[in-house]
């Protein structure tokens, strides 16, 4: 194993409760409601183009309008989340261990660069990562594997030497399609939901250390 790649929302930070609040408020502003079931099906792990298309399914929107509407929601999210940004438990110690072991690391998120920079810089995590990828760096969002393939290219590693941490089914599909090993983080889905689709699953990073990661890699190899 030479590299570990992290999704951001639901992996580095448990933003889903705040995304749910932001999207629910945004839906209400546009005369719609967003149930928890709809959040899991249409929002969690999805790119904003998909979410906006669902919200405005009765309208024909130009690409610029889709971008503007998505940006409005993300600005609302950052306003809500900025005062309470907290890493998923055990993350920082795990990142320190990876760095000490010489394992290369990246973030590969479907979020806009503004969200990525808000999280990474507020938590002072930039020194722990060798590459940071956001939605603007790919043409095809998750579940397409492009962002994970690009992360591996930037890190100079093969899929067989890579482990991805993901929380959503969309992200897991992308990591699988990129041929990486996958660890599910149970912030969004339950262990039962994750288990059939991942190589291992954790509540948070207090469950994970280098020995467990190496055992997973050895079994998967």
mmCIF file of C-alpha atoms in Angstrom:
data_model
loop_
_atom_site.group_PDB
_atom_site.id
_atom_site.type_symbol
_atom_site.label_atom_id
_atom_site.label_comp_id
_atom_site.label_asym_id
_atom_site.label_seq_id
_atom_site.Cartn_x
_atom_site.Cartn_y
_atom_site.Cartn_z
ATOM 1 C CA UNK A 1 0.000 0.000 0.000
ATOM 2 C CA UNK A 2 1.409 3.344 -1.075
ATOM 3 C CA UNK A 3 -1.520 5.783 -0.924
ATOM 4 C CA UNK A 4 -4.691 6.619 0.966
ATOM 5 C CA UNK A 5 -7.323 8.818 -0.661
ATOM 6 C CA UNK A 6 -10.106 10.476 1.313
ATOM 7 C CA UNK A 7 -13.481 11.753 0.284
ATOM 8 C CA UNK A 8 -14.250 14.915 2.275
ATOM 9 C CA UNK A 9 -17.936 15.199 3.216
ATOM 10 C CA UNK A 10 -18.775 12.384 5.621
ATOM 11 C CA UNK A 11 -15.138 11.232 5.843
ATOM 12 C CA UNK A 12 -12.824 14.086 6.854
ATOM 13 C CA UNK A 13 -15.713 16.051 8.338
ATOM 14 C CA UNK A 14 -19.237 14.869 9.093
ATOM 15 C CA UNK A 15 -20.896 17.637 7.121
ATOM 16 C CA UNK A 16 -24.001 15.716 6.127
ATOM 17 C CA UNK A 17 -26.171 17.053 8.981
ATOM 18 C CA UNK A 18 -25.276 20.597 7.920
ATOM 19 C CA UNK A 19 -25.703 19.856 4.215
ATOM 20 C CA UNK A 20 -29.106 18.418 5.106
ATOM 21 C CA UNK A 21 -30.025 21.640 6.939
ATOM 22 C CA UNK A 22 -28.735 23.804 4.089
ATOM 23 C CA UNK A 23 -30.467 21.810 1.371
ATOM 24 C CA UNK A 24 -33.686 21.615 3.371
ATOM 25 C CA UNK A 25 -33.688 25.395 3.805
ATOM 26 C CA UNK A 26 -32.834 25.839 0.130
ATOM 27 C CA UNK A 27 -35.648 23.487 -0.911
ATOM 28 C CA UNK A 28 -38.077 25.422 1.325
ATOM 29 C CA UNK A 29 -37.002 28.717 -0.237
ATOM 30 C CA UNK A 30 -38.003 27.187 -3.558
ATOM 31 C CA UNK A 31 -41.353 25.826 -2.368
ATOM 32 C CA UNK A 32 -40.267 22.193 -1.923
ATOM 33 C CA UNK A 33 -39.653 19.825 0.978
ATOM 34 C CA UNK A 34 -36.715 17.469 1.515
ATOM 35 C CA UNK A 35 -37.302 14.326 3.575
ATOM 36 C CA UNK A 36 -34.489 12.299 5.130
ATOM 37 C CA UNK A 37 -35.161 9.540 2.580
ATOM 38 C CA UNK A 38 -34.940 12.042 -0.281
ATOM 39 C CA UNK A 39 -31.677 13.365 1.177
ATOM 40 C CA UNK A 40 -30.084 9.902 1.048
ATOM 41 C CA UNK A 41 -31.452 9.139 -2.436
ATOM 42 C CA UNK A 42 -31.013 12.470 -4.193
ATOM 43 C CA UNK A 43 -28.454 14.507 -2.195
ATOM 44 C CA UNK A 44 -25.902 12.528 -0.180
ATOM 45 C CA UNK A 45 -22.784 11.922 -2.267
ATOM 46 C CA UNK A 46 -24.397 13.436 -5.365
ATOM 47 C CA UNK A 47 -23.019 16.251 -7.472
ATOM 48 C CA UNK A 48 -24.899 19.551 -7.308
ATOM 49 C CA UNK A 49 -25.955 19.213 -10.949
ATOM 50 C CA UNK A 50 -27.915 16.083 -10.008
ATOM 51 C CA UNK A 51 -29.424 17.693 -6.914
ATOM 52 C CA UNK A 52 -30.432 20.895 -8.683
ATOM 53 C CA UNK A 53 -31.973 18.827 -11.504
ATOM 54 C CA UNK A 54 -34.077 16.979 -8.917
ATOM 55 C CA UNK A 55 -35.101 20.172 -7.143
ATOM 56 C CA UNK A 56 -36.064 21.953 -10.353
ATOM 57 C CA UNK A 57 -37.301 18.894 -12.259
ATOM 58 C CA UNK A 58 -40.246 20.874 -13.644
ATOM 59 C CA UNK A 59 -37.966 23.503 -15.216
ATOM 60 C CA UNK A 60 -35.488 23.590 -18.077
ATOM 61 C CA UNK A 61 -32.285 25.142 -16.792
ATOM 62 C CA UNK A 62 -29.210 26.275 -18.672
ATOM 63 C CA UNK A 63 -25.791 25.066 -17.439
ATOM 64 C CA UNK A 64 -25.098 28.571 -16.103
ATOM 65 C CA UNK A 65 -28.365 28.550 -14.133
ATOM 66 C CA UNK A 66 -27.547 25.118 -12.671
ATOM 67 C CA UNK A 67 -24.121 26.410 -11.618
ATOM 68 C CA UNK A 68 -25.580 29.571 -10.066
ATOM 69 C CA UNK A 69 -28.236 27.661 -8.117
ATOM 70 C CA UNK A 70 -25.696 25.172 -6.822
ATOM 71 C CA UNK A 71 -23.348 27.965 -5.787
ATOM 72 C CA UNK A 72 -26.154 29.685 -3.869
ATOM 73 C CA UNK A 73 -26.737 26.552 -1.820
ATOM 74 C CA UNK A 74 -23.005 26.027 -1.169
ATOM 75 C CA UNK A 75 -22.651 29.601 0.088
ATOM 76 C CA UNK A 76 -25.533 28.915 2.487
ATOM 77 C CA UNK A 77 -23.821 25.706 3.639
ATOM 78 C CA UNK A 78 -20.513 27.466 4.335
ATOM 79 C CA UNK A 79 -22.301 30.145 6.337
ATOM 80 C CA UNK A 80 -23.942 27.461 8.492
ATOM 81 C CA UNK A 81 -20.910 25.196 8.854
ATOM 82 C CA UNK A 82 -18.006 27.630 9.311
ATOM 83 C CA UNK A 83 -18.536 28.143 13.091
ATOM 84 C CA UNK A 84 -18.706 24.418 13.898
ATOM 85 C CA UNK A 85 -16.130 22.703 11.648
ATOM 86 C CA UNK A 86 -14.811 19.581 13.406
ATOM 87 C CA UNK A 87 -12.817 16.646 12.015
ATOM 88 C CA UNK A 88 -14.207 13.141 12.217
ATOM 89 C CA UNK A 89 -12.894 11.560 15.425
ATOM 90 C CA UNK A 90 -9.383 10.137 15.156
ATOM 91 C CA UNK A 91 -8.673 11.693 11.748
ATOM 92 C CA UNK A 92 -5.729 13.892 12.701
ATOM 93 C CA UNK A 93 -3.881 11.120 14.544
ATOM 94 C CA UNK A 94 -4.460 8.799 11.586
ATOM 95 C CA UNK A 95 -3.111 11.408 9.150
ATOM 96 C CA UNK A 96 -0.033 11.876 11.333
ATOM 97 C CA UNK A 97 0.561 8.121 11.308
ATOM 98 C CA UNK A 98 0.227 7.954 7.525
ATOM 99 C CA UNK A 99 2.671 10.817 7.066
ATOM 100 C CA UNK A 100 5.186 9.265 9.464
ATOM 101 C CA UNK A 101 4.956 5.994 7.517
ATOM 102 C CA UNK A 102 5.618 7.732 4.186
ATOM 103 C CA UNK A 103 2.194 6.875 2.761
ATOM 104 C CA UNK A 104 0.986 9.409 0.201
ATOM 105 C CA UNK A 105 -2.414 11.010 0.731
ATOM 106 C CA UNK A 106 -5.043 12.943 -1.191
ATOM 107 C CA UNK A 107 -8.518 14.385 -0.864
ATOM 108 C CA UNK A 108 -10.882 13.704 -3.770
ATOM 109 C CA UNK A 109 -14.183 15.488 -3.237
ATOM 110 C CA UNK A 110 -17.218 16.342 -5.338
ATOM 111 C CA UNK A 111 -17.483 19.581 -3.375
ATOM 112 C CA UNK A 112 -16.489 22.973 -4.799
ATOM 113 C CA UNK A 113 -13.008 24.290 -4.101
ATOM 114 C CA UNK A 114 -14.403 26.898 -1.677
ATOM 115 C CA UNK A 115 -15.769 24.138 0.570
ATOM 116 C CA UNK A 116 -12.559 22.125 0.332
ATOM 117 C CA UNK A 117 -10.389 25.085 1.267
ATOM 118 C CA UNK A 118 -12.716 26.084 4.113
ATOM 119 C CA UNK A 119 -12.405 22.638 5.698
ATOM 120 C CA UNK A 120 -8.720 21.979 4.994
ATOM 121 C CA UNK A 121 -7.492 25.406 6.103
ATOM 122 C CA UNK A 122 -9.785 25.816 9.116
ATOM 123 C CA UNK A 123 -8.616 22.447 10.438
ATOM 124 C CA UNK A 124 -4.990 23.142 9.359
ATOM 125 C CA UNK A 125 -4.806 19.854 7.443
ATOM 126 C CA UNK A 126 -3.014 21.046 4.311
ATOM 127 C CA UNK A 127 0.431 19.763 5.452
ATOM 128 C CA UNK A 128 -0.951 16.231 5.680
ATOM 129 C CA UNK A 129 -2.006 15.940 2.020
ATOM 130 C CA UNK A 130 0.030 15.542 -1.143
ATOM 131 C CA UNK A 131 -2.898 16.344 -3.462
ATOM 132 C CA UNK A 132 -6.257 18.094 -3.152
ATOM 133 C CA UNK A 133 -8.882 17.496 -5.839
ATOM 134 C CA UNK A 134 -12.282 19.182 -6.105
ATOM 135 C CA UNK A 135 -15.252 19.110 -8.469
ATOM 136 C CA UNK A 136 -13.744 21.626 -10.913
ATOM 137 C CA UNK A 137 -10.876 19.266 -11.735
ATOM 138 C CA UNK A 138 -12.997 16.562 -13.385
ATOM 139 C CA UNK A 139 -15.429 16.374 -16.273
ATOM 140 C CA UNK A 140 -17.405 13.443 -14.875
ATOM 141 C CA UNK A 141 -18.475 13.475 -11.195
ATOM 142 C CA UNK A 142 -18.816 10.421 -8.957
ATOM 143 C CA UNK A 143 -19.908 7.639 -9.462
ATOM 144 C CA UNK A 144 -17.566 8.029 -12.418
ATOM 145 C CA UNK A 145 -14.049 7.026 -11.257
ATOM 146 C CA UNK A 146 -12.342 10.037 -12.879
ATOM 147 C CA UNK A 147 -11.574 11.936 -9.676
ATOM 148 C CA UNK A 148 -10.008 8.890 -8.022
ATOM 149 C CA UNK A 149 -8.061 8.036 -11.144
ATOM 150 C CA UNK A 150 -6.709 11.600 -11.252
ATOM 151 C CA UNK A 151 -5.817 11.439 -7.564
ATOM 152 C CA UNK A 152 -3.810 8.271 -8.167
ATOM 153 C CA UNK A 153 -2.086 9.898 -11.136
ATOM 154 C CA UNK A 154 -1.139 12.930 -9.054
ATOM 155 C CA UNK A 155 0.176 10.694 -6.285
ATOM 156 C CA UNK A 156 2.053 8.509 -8.764
ATOM 157 C CA UNK A 157 0.476 5.246 -7.582
ATOM 158 C CA UNK A 158 -1.428 2.356 -9.126
ATOM 159 C CA UNK A 159 -4.983 1.381 -8.094
ATOM 160 C CA UNK A 160 -3.635 -1.827 -6.561
ATOM 161 C CA UNK A 161 -1.559 0.289 -4.156
ATOM 162 C CA UNK A 162 -4.437 2.598 -3.142
ATOM 163 C CA UNK A 163 -7.078 2.593 -0.408
ATOM 164 C CA UNK A 164 -10.056 4.960 -0.538
ATOM 165 C CA UNK A 165 -12.169 6.084 2.433
ATOM 166 C CA UNK A 166 -15.770 6.825 1.412
ATOM 167 C CA UNK A 167 -19.140 7.245 3.088
ATOM 168 C CA UNK A 168 -21.703 7.365 0.258
ATOM 169 C CA UNK A 169 -22.806 4.750 -2.238
ATOM 170 C CA UNK A 170 -21.993 7.126 -5.089
ATOM 171 C CA UNK A 171 -18.436 7.536 -3.827
ATOM 172 C CA UNK A 172 -18.004 3.821 -3.148
ATOM 173 C CA UNK A 173 -19.054 3.081 -6.728
ATOM 174 C CA UNK A 174 -16.477 5.590 -7.982
ATOM 175 C CA UNK A 175 -13.696 4.092 -5.858
ATOM 176 C CA UNK A 176 -14.619 0.566 -6.942
ATOM 177 C CA UNK A 177 -14.647 1.618 -10.589
ATOM 178 C CA UNK A 178 -11.159 3.081 -10.063
ATOM 179 C CA UNK A 179 -10.113 -0.406 -8.797
ATOM 180 C CA UNK A 180 -9.002 0.752 -5.357
ATOM 181 C CA UNK A 181 -9.651 -0.984 -2.062
ATOM 182 C CA UNK A 182 -12.478 0.766 -0.197
ATOM 183 C CA UNK A 183 -13.105 1.446 3.494
ATOM 184 C CA UNK A 184 -16.603 2.668 4.323
ATOM 185 C CA UNK A 185 -17.062 5.331 7.006
ATOM 186 C CA UNK A 186 -20.445 4.895 8.689
ATOM 187 C CA UNK A 187 -21.410 8.552 8.986
ATOM 188 C CA UNK A 188 -24.042 8.456 6.248
ATOM 189 C CA UNK A 189 -24.932 4.782 5.798
ATOM 190 C CA UNK A 190 -25.134 2.001 8.367
ATOM 191 C CA UNK A 191 -22.633 -0.830 8.644
ATOM 192 C CA UNK A 192 -25.263 -3.171 7.191
ATOM 193 C CA UNK A 193 -25.705 -0.875 4.194
ATOM 194 C CA UNK A 194 -21.949 -0.528 3.675
ATOM 195 C CA UNK A 195 -20.784 -4.090 4.272
ATOM 196 C CA UNK A 196 -21.682 -5.687 0.899
ATOM 197 C CA UNK A 197 -19.867 -2.972 -1.047
ATOM 198 C CA UNK A 198 -16.631 -2.258 0.869
ATOM 199 C CA UNK A 199 -13.553 -4.148 2.010
ATOM 200 C CA UNK A 200 -13.810 -2.835 5.573
ATOM 201 C CA UNK A 201 -15.945 -0.334 7.485
ATOM 202 C CA UNK A 202 -15.399 1.940 10.482
ATOM 203 C CA UNK A 203 -17.443 4.259 12.676
ATOM 204 C CA UNK A 204 -14.651 6.826 12.602
ATOM 205 C CA UNK A 205 -10.857 6.894 12.544
ATOM 206 C CA UNK A 206 -10.512 5.816 16.156
ATOM 207 C CA UNK A 207 -11.349 2.376 14.699
ATOM 208 C CA UNK A 208 -8.493 2.540 12.170
ATOM 209 C CA UNK A 209 -4.719 2.348 12.481
ATOM 210 C CA UNK A 210 -1.835 1.381 10.201
ATOM 211 C CA UNK A 211 -1.863 -2.260 11.311
ATOM 212 C CA UNK A 212 -5.537 -2.659 10.436
ATOM 213 C CA UNK A 213 -5.016 -0.854 7.143
ATOM 214 C CA UNK A 214 -2.060 -3.054 6.221
ATOM 215 C CA UNK A 215 -4.031 -6.197 7.128
ATOM 216 C CA UNK A 216 -6.858 -5.027 4.895
ATOM 217 C CA UNK A 217 -4.440 -4.346 2.051
ATOM 218 C CA UNK A 218 -2.770 -7.732 2.514
ATOM 219 C CA UNK A 219 -6.073 -9.594 2.402
ATOM 220 C CA UNK A 220 -7.343 -7.566 -0.549
ATOM 221 C CA UNK A 221 -4.125 -8.095 -2.484
#
